[in-house]
XYZ file of C-alpha atoms in Angstrom:
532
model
C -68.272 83.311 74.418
C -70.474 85.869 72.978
C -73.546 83.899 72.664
C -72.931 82.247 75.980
C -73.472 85.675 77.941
C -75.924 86.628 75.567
C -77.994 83.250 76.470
C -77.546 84.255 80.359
C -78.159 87.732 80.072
C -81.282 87.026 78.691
C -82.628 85.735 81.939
C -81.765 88.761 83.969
C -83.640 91.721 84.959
C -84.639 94.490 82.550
C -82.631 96.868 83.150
C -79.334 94.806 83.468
C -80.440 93.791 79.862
C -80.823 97.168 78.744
C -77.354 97.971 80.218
C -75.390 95.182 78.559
C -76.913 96.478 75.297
C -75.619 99.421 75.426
C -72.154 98.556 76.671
C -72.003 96.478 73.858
C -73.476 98.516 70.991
C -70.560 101.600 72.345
C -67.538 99.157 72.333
C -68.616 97.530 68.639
C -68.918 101.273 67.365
C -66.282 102.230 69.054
C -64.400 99.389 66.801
C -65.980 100.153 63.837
C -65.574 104.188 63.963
C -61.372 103.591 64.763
C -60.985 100.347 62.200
C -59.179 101.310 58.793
C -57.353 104.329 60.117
C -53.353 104.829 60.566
C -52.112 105.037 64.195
C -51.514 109.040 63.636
C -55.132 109.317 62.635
C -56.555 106.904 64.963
C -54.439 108.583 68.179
C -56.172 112.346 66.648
C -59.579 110.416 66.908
C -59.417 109.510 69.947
C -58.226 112.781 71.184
C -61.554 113.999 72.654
C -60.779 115.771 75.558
C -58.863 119.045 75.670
C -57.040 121.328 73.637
C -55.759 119.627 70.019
C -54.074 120.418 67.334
C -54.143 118.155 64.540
C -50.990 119.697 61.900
C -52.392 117.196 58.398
C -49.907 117.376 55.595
C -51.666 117.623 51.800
C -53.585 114.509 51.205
C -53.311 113.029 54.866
C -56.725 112.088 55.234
C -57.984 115.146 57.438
C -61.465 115.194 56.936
C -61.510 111.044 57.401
C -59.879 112.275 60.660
C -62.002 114.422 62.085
C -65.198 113.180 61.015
C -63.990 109.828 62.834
C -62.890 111.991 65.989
C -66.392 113.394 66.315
C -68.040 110.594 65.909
C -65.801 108.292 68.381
C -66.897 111.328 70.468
C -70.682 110.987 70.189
C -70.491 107.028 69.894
C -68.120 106.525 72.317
C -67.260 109.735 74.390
C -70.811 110.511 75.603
C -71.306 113.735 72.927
C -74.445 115.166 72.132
C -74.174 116.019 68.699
C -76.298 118.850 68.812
C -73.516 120.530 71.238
C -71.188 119.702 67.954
C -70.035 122.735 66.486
C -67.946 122.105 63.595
C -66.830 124.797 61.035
C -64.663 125.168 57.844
C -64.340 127.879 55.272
C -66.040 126.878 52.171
C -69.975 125.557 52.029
C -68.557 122.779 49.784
C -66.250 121.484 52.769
C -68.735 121.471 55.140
C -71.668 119.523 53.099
C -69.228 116.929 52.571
C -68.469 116.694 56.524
C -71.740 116.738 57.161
C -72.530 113.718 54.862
C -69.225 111.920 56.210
C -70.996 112.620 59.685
C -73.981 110.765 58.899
C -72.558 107.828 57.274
C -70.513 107.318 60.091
C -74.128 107.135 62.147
C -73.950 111.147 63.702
C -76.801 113.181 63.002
C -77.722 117.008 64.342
C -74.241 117.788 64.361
C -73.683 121.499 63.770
C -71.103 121.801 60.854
C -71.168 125.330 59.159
C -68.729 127.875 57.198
C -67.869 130.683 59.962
C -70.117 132.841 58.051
C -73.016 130.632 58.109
C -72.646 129.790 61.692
C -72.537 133.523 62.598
C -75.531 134.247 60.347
C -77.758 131.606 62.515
C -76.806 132.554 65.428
C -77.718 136.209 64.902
C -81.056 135.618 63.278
C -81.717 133.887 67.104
C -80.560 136.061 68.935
C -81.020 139.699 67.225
C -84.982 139.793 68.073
C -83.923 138.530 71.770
C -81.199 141.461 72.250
C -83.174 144.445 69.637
C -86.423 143.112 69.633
C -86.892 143.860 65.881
C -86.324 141.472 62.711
C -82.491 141.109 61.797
C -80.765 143.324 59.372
C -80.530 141.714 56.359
C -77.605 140.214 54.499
C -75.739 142.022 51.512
C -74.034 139.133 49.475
C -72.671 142.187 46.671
C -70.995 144.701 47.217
C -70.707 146.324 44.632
C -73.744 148.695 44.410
C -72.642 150.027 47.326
C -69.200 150.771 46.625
C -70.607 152.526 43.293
C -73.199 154.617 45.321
C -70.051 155.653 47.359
C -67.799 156.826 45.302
C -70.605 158.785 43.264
C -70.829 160.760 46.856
C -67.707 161.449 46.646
C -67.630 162.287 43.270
C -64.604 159.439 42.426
C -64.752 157.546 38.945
C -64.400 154.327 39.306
C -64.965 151.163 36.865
C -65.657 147.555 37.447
C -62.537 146.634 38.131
C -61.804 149.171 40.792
C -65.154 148.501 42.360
C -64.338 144.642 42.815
C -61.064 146.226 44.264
C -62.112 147.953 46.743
C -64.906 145.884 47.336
C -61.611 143.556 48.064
C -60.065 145.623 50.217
C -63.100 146.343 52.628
C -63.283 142.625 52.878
C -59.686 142.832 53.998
C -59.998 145.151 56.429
C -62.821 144.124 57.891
C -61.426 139.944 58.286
C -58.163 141.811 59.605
C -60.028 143.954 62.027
C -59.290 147.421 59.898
C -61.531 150.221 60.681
C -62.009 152.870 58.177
C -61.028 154.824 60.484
C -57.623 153.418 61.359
C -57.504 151.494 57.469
C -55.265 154.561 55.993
C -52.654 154.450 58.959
C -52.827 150.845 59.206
C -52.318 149.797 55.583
C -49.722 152.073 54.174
C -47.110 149.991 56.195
C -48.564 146.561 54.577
C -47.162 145.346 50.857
C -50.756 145.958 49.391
C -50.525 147.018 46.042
C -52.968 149.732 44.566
C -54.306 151.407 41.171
C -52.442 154.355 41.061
C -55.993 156.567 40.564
C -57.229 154.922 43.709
C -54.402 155.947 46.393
C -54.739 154.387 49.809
C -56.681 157.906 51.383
C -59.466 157.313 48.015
C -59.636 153.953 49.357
C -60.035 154.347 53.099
C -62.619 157.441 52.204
C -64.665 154.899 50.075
C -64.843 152.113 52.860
C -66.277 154.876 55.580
C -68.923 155.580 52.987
C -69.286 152.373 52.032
C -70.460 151.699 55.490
C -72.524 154.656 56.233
C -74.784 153.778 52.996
C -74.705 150.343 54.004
C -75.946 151.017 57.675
C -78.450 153.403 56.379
C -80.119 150.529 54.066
C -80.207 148.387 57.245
C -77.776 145.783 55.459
C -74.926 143.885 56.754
C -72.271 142.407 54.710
C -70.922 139.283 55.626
C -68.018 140.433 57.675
C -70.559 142.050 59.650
C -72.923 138.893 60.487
C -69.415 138.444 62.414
C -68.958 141.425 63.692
C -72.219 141.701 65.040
C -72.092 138.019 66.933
C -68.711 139.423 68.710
C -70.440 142.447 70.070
C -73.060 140.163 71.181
C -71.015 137.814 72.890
C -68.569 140.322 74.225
C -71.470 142.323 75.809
C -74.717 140.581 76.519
C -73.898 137.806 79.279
C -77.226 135.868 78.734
C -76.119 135.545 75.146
C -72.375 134.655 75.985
C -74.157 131.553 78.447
C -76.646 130.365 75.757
C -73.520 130.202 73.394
C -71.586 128.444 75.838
C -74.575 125.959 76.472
C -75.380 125.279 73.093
C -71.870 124.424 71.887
C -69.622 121.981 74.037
C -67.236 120.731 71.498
C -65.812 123.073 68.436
C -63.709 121.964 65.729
C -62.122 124.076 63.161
C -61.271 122.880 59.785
C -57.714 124.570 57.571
C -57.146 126.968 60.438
C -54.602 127.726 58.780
C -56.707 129.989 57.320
C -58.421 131.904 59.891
C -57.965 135.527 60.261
C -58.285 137.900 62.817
C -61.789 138.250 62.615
C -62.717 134.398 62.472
C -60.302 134.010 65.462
C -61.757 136.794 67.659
C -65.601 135.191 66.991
C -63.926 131.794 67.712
C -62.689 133.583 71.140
C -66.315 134.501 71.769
C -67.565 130.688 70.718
C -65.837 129.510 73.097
C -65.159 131.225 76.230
C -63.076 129.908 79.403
C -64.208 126.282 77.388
C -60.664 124.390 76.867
C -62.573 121.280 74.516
C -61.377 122.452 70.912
C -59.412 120.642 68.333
C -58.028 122.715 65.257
C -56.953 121.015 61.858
C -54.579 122.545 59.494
C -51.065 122.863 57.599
C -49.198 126.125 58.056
C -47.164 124.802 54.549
C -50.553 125.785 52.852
C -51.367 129.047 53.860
C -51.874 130.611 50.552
C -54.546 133.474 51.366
C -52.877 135.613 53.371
C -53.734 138.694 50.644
C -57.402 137.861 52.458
C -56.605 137.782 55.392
C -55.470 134.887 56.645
C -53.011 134.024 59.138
C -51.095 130.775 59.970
C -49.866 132.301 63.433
C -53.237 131.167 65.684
C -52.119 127.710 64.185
C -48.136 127.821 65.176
C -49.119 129.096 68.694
C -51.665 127.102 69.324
C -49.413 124.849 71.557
C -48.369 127.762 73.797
C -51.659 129.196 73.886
C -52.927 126.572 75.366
C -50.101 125.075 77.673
C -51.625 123.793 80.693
C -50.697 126.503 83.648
C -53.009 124.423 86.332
C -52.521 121.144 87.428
C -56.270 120.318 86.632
C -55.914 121.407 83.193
C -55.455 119.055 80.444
C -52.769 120.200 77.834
C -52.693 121.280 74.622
C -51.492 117.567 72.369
C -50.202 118.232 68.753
C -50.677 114.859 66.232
C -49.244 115.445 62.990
C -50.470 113.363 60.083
C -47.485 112.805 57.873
C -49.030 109.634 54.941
C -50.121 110.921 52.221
C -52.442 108.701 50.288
C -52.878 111.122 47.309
C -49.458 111.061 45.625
C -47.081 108.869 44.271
C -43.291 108.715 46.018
C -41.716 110.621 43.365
C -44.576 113.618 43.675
C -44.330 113.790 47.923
C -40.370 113.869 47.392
C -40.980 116.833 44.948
C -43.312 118.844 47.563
C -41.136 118.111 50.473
C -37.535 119.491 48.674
C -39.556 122.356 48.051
C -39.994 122.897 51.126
C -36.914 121.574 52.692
C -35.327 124.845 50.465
C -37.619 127.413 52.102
C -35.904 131.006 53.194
C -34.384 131.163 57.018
C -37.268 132.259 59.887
C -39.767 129.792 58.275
C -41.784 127.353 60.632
C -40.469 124.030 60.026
C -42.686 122.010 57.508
C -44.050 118.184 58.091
C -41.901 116.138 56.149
C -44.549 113.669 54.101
C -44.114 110.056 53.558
C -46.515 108.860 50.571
C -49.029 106.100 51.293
C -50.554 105.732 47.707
C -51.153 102.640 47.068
C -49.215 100.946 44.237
C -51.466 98.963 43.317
C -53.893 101.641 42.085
C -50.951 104.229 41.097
C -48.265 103.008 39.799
C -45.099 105.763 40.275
C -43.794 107.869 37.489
C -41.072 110.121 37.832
C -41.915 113.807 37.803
C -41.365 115.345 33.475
C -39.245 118.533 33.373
C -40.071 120.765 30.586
C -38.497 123.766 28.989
C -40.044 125.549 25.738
C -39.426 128.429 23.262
C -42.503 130.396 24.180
C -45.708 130.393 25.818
C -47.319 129.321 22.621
C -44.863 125.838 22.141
C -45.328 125.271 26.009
C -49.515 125.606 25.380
C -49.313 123.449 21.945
C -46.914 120.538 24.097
C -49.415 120.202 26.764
C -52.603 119.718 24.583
C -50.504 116.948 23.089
C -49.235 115.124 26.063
C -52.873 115.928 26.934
C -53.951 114.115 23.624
C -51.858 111.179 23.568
C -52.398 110.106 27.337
C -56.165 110.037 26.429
C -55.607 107.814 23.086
C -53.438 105.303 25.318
C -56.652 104.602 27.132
C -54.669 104.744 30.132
C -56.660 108.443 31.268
C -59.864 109.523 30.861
C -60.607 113.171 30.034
C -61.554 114.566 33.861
C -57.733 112.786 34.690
C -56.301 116.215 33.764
C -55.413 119.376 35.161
C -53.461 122.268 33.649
C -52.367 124.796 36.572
C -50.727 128.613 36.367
C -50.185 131.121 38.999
C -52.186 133.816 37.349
C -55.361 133.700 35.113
C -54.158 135.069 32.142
C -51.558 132.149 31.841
C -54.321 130.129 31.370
C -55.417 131.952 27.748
C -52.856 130.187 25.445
C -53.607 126.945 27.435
C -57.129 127.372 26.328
C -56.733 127.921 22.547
C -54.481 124.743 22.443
C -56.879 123.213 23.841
C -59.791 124.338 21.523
C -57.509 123.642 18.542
C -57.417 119.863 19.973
C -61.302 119.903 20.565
C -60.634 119.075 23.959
C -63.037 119.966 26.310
C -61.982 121.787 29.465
C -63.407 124.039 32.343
C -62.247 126.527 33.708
C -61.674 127.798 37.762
C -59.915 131.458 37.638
C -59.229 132.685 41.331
C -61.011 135.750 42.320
C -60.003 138.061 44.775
C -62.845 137.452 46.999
C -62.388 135.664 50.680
C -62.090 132.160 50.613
C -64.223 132.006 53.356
C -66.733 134.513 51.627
C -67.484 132.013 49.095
C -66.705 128.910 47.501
C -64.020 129.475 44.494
C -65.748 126.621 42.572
C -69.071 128.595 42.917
C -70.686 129.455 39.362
C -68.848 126.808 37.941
C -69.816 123.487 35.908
C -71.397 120.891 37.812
C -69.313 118.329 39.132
C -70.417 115.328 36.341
C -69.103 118.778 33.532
C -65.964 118.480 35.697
C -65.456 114.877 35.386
C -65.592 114.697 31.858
C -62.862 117.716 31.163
C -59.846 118.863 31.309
C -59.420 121.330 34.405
C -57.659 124.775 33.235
C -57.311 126.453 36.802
C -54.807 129.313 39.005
C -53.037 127.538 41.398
C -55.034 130.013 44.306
C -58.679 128.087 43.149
C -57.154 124.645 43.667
C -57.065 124.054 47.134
C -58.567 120.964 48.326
C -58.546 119.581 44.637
C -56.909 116.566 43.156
C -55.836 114.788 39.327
C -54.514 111.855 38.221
C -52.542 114.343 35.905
C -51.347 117.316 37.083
C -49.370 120.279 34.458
C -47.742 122.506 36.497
C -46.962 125.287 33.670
C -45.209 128.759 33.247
C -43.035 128.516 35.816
C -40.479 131.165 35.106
C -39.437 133.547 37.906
C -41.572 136.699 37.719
C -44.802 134.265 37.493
C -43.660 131.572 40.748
C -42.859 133.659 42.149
C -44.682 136.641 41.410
C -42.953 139.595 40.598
C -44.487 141.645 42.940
C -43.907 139.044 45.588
C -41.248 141.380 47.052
C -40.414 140.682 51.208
C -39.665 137.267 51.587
C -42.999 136.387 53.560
C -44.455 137.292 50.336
C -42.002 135.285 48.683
C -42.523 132.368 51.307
C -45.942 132.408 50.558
C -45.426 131.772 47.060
C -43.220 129.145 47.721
C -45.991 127.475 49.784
C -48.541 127.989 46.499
C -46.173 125.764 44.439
C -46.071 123.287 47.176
C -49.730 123.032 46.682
C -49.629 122.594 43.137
C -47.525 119.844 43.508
C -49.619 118.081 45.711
C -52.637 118.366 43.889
C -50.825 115.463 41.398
C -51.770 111.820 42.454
C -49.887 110.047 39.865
C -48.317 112.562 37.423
C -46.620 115.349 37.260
C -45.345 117.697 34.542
C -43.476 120.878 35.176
C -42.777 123.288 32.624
C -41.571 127.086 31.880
C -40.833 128.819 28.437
C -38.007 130.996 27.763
C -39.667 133.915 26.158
C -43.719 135.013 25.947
C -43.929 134.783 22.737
C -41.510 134.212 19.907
C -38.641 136.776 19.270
C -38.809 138.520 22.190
C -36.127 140.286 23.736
C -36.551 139.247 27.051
C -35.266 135.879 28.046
C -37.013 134.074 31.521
C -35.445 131.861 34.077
C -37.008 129.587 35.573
C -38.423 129.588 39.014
C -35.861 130.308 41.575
C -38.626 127.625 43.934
C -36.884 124.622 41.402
C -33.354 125.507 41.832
C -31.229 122.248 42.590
C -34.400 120.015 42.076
C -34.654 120.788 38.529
C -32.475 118.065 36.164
C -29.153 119.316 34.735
C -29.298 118.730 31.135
């Protein structure tokens, strides 16, 4: 049938030619951009008008998602990618949507961390609204927190400089003041040095920014900071904003804090056309930050109060195609046991395919000591290798804290097994990229991943160890409301889900051998862990 219009519309004039072309060229890649996803992702795709909230469980396909949705948009929804703004919180995340993007035929798409975003925009428009070059950026600081407390003659070392280097960040991303930072923090579960009381700490970020200011630096919570202003204040900036970006999409929002929100508030106006992607089940950086409440009321925020408006839709994406049955079970009973005043968590169905992961049941593990658990890991490690069933870069050993990770690494060593290592590092996860300074990704493949549990978002192993967790580590003993507690509960959910085929969960009894203190396990694993 095909050919037989084909052979008549040949024959017409030009431009009817022309137009057939085109219709059919947008309904083939309108085909080709929807074929091979699930109805939940396909519906989100083709969400491209309004407000929407797309709520992906671990390992739902997310990024598949919303690549496709912005480029059924362009292909088929009459998008100019240029008026694309797309932004996530690591510069890893957003090179790999912006590769997605262009094998899926979308070029000239804007796709940026917040910070990045913010940083273009005020190098264009600085000169326009100062008319001199733009400040520029600070990526440490450091020097200047030493410089400060030297004025006010306070001794610090490294440690307490990344600290309060930490806690500026904090403040700023939660909209903190130095001013208002003493008042405002003494009421939050922030834990201090006692040599650097909250007053050392709020006198130190006022300096802080006086020396910075003085230097004619911004940090990176600044770039932001500065683009609000702009927006807020100079209309002629606020309308070339508005112009340039028609469509914004934000990636683990989830994640965003006050400060990304507010700028995000600025992006976009009286403009309705945004669609936000996240899981409030993995908000995991709230110590920076973060805040899964924009997410939960996104719904209401945008509820339709005029008949002309369209309203807010909410698509949840519930298949998991990373982990085995046994593994999504697992993740959603922890969940399922979560304290009272929790949002209610998507409950995931895994789509792994068999045929590439066959299911084992998830290994309980209980040992002596730390030293027995570290030695029994490096030789499950070993023999899983020798069966020829795993390669090397299959594995990944996982703690709550860093220094869990030492007895991990001289079992290792004793094995010769290579490994790398990912500690977290109390720096914003939308600062920087936790993987940043680490091997390359072929060093990666070809060894055993030691990591925190906080540095392995958006990961994923064949073989996952899911190790020292006794109550006091998962949770954390100075996890102490239950929001803090919550929050921890939502970290071992993302361990969990970091496992595609395997999973091993383990605790010892003591820290090391004769001690006098005995551990429990985590509280997290009560009736899911196997009577013996």
């Amino acid at each position: 049938m095909r050919g037989v219009i084909h052979k008549t519309c040949t024959n017409l004039p030009l431009v009817l030619w022309l137009w057939y072309n085109k219709v059919v060229e947008q309904k083939q890649a309108k085909m080709d951009i929807l074929d091979f996803l699930d109805p939940e992702q396909r519906q989100a795709a083709e969400a491209i008008e309004g407000p929407v909230a797309i709520v992906a469980g671990a390992g739902t396909g997310k990024t598949r998602t919303i690549t496709h949705r912005i480029a059924y948009g362009c292909h088929a929804g009459g998008w100019n990618p240029n008026e694309v703004l797309a932004v996530t919180f690591t510069s890893k995340a957003a090179r790999e949507m912006r590769e997605r993007l262009e094998t899926l035929g979308v070029s000239g798409a804007n796709v940026f961390t917040f910070h990045a975003a913010a940083l273009k925009q005020m190098q264009l428009f600085w000169p326009k609204v100062v008319g001199t070059l733009p400040p520029k950026l600070e990526t440490n600081k450091l020097v200047h927190v030493y410089d400060a407390a030297k004025v006010h003659e306070v001794e610090i070392n490294l440690s307490d400089a990344r600290f309060i280097s930490d806690e500026i960040s904090f403040a700023k991303v939660s909209l903190i003041s130095a001013q208002e930072y003493e008042d405002m923090v003494k009421n939050m579960n922030r834990i201090f040095p006692e040599h650097l009381p909250i007053r050392v700490v709020a006198k130190l970020y006022e300096e802080y920014d006086n020396i910075k200011s003085k230097r004619g630096l911004v940090d990176f919570e600044d770039i932001i900071l500065v683009m609000i202003h702009m927006i807020s204040t100079k209309k002629r900036v606020a309308e070339e904003i508005h112009k340039m970006y028609k469509h914004i999409i934000v990636d683990e929002y989830q994640d965003v804090s006050p400060l990304a929100q507010s700028l995000l508030n600025c992006w976009l106006g009286s403009s309705r056309e945004i669609c936000v992607v996240g899981d409030p089940s993995q908000t995991i950086y709230s110590f920076t930050g973060a805040n899964p409440k924009y997410l939960l009321d996104f719904e209401r925020k945008y509820k339709a109060k005029q008949a002309d408006l369209v309203t807010a839709k909410r698509i949840e994406l519930i298949r998991d195609y990373r982990s085995t049955d046994p593994i999504v079970q697992l993740a959603n009973n922890i969940l399922k046991l979560r304290g009272s005043g929790s949002f209610p968590p998507l409950k995931l169905v895994s789509a792994a395919p068999s045929k590439n992961l066959k299911p084992f049941p998830v290994e309980y593990n209980e040992y002596f000591d730390d030293q027995a658990e570290a030695k029994a890991v490096a030789q499950k490690i070993e023999e899983l290798i020798k069966s020829g069933q795993y390669s090397i870069g299959d594995f990944a050993i996982l703690t709550r804290i860093n220094v869990q990770l030492d007895a991990f690494e001289t079992a290792l060593k004793n094995k010769k097994i290579a490994y790398t290592l990912k500690k977290s590092k109390n720096a914003l996860i939308n600062e920087a990229d936790y993987s940043s300074g680490e091997k390359s990704e072929e060093g990666i493949a070809n060894r055993v991943t030691l990591a925190s549990l906080h540095s392995t978002k958006g990961l994923e192993f064949t073989c996952v160890f899911l190790c020292g967790l006794s109550d006091g580590n998962m949770p954390i003993s100075r996890a102490r409301t239950q929001e803090d507690i919550e929050e921890e509960r939502r970290l071992l959910y993302v361990g969990v889900t970091r496992a595609k085929q395997r999973l091993f969960m383990s605790f010892a009894r003591q820290k090391v051998s004769g001690s006098a203190r005995t551990r429990q396990r985590s509280r997290f694993l009560d009736r899911i862990w196997p009577a013996r």
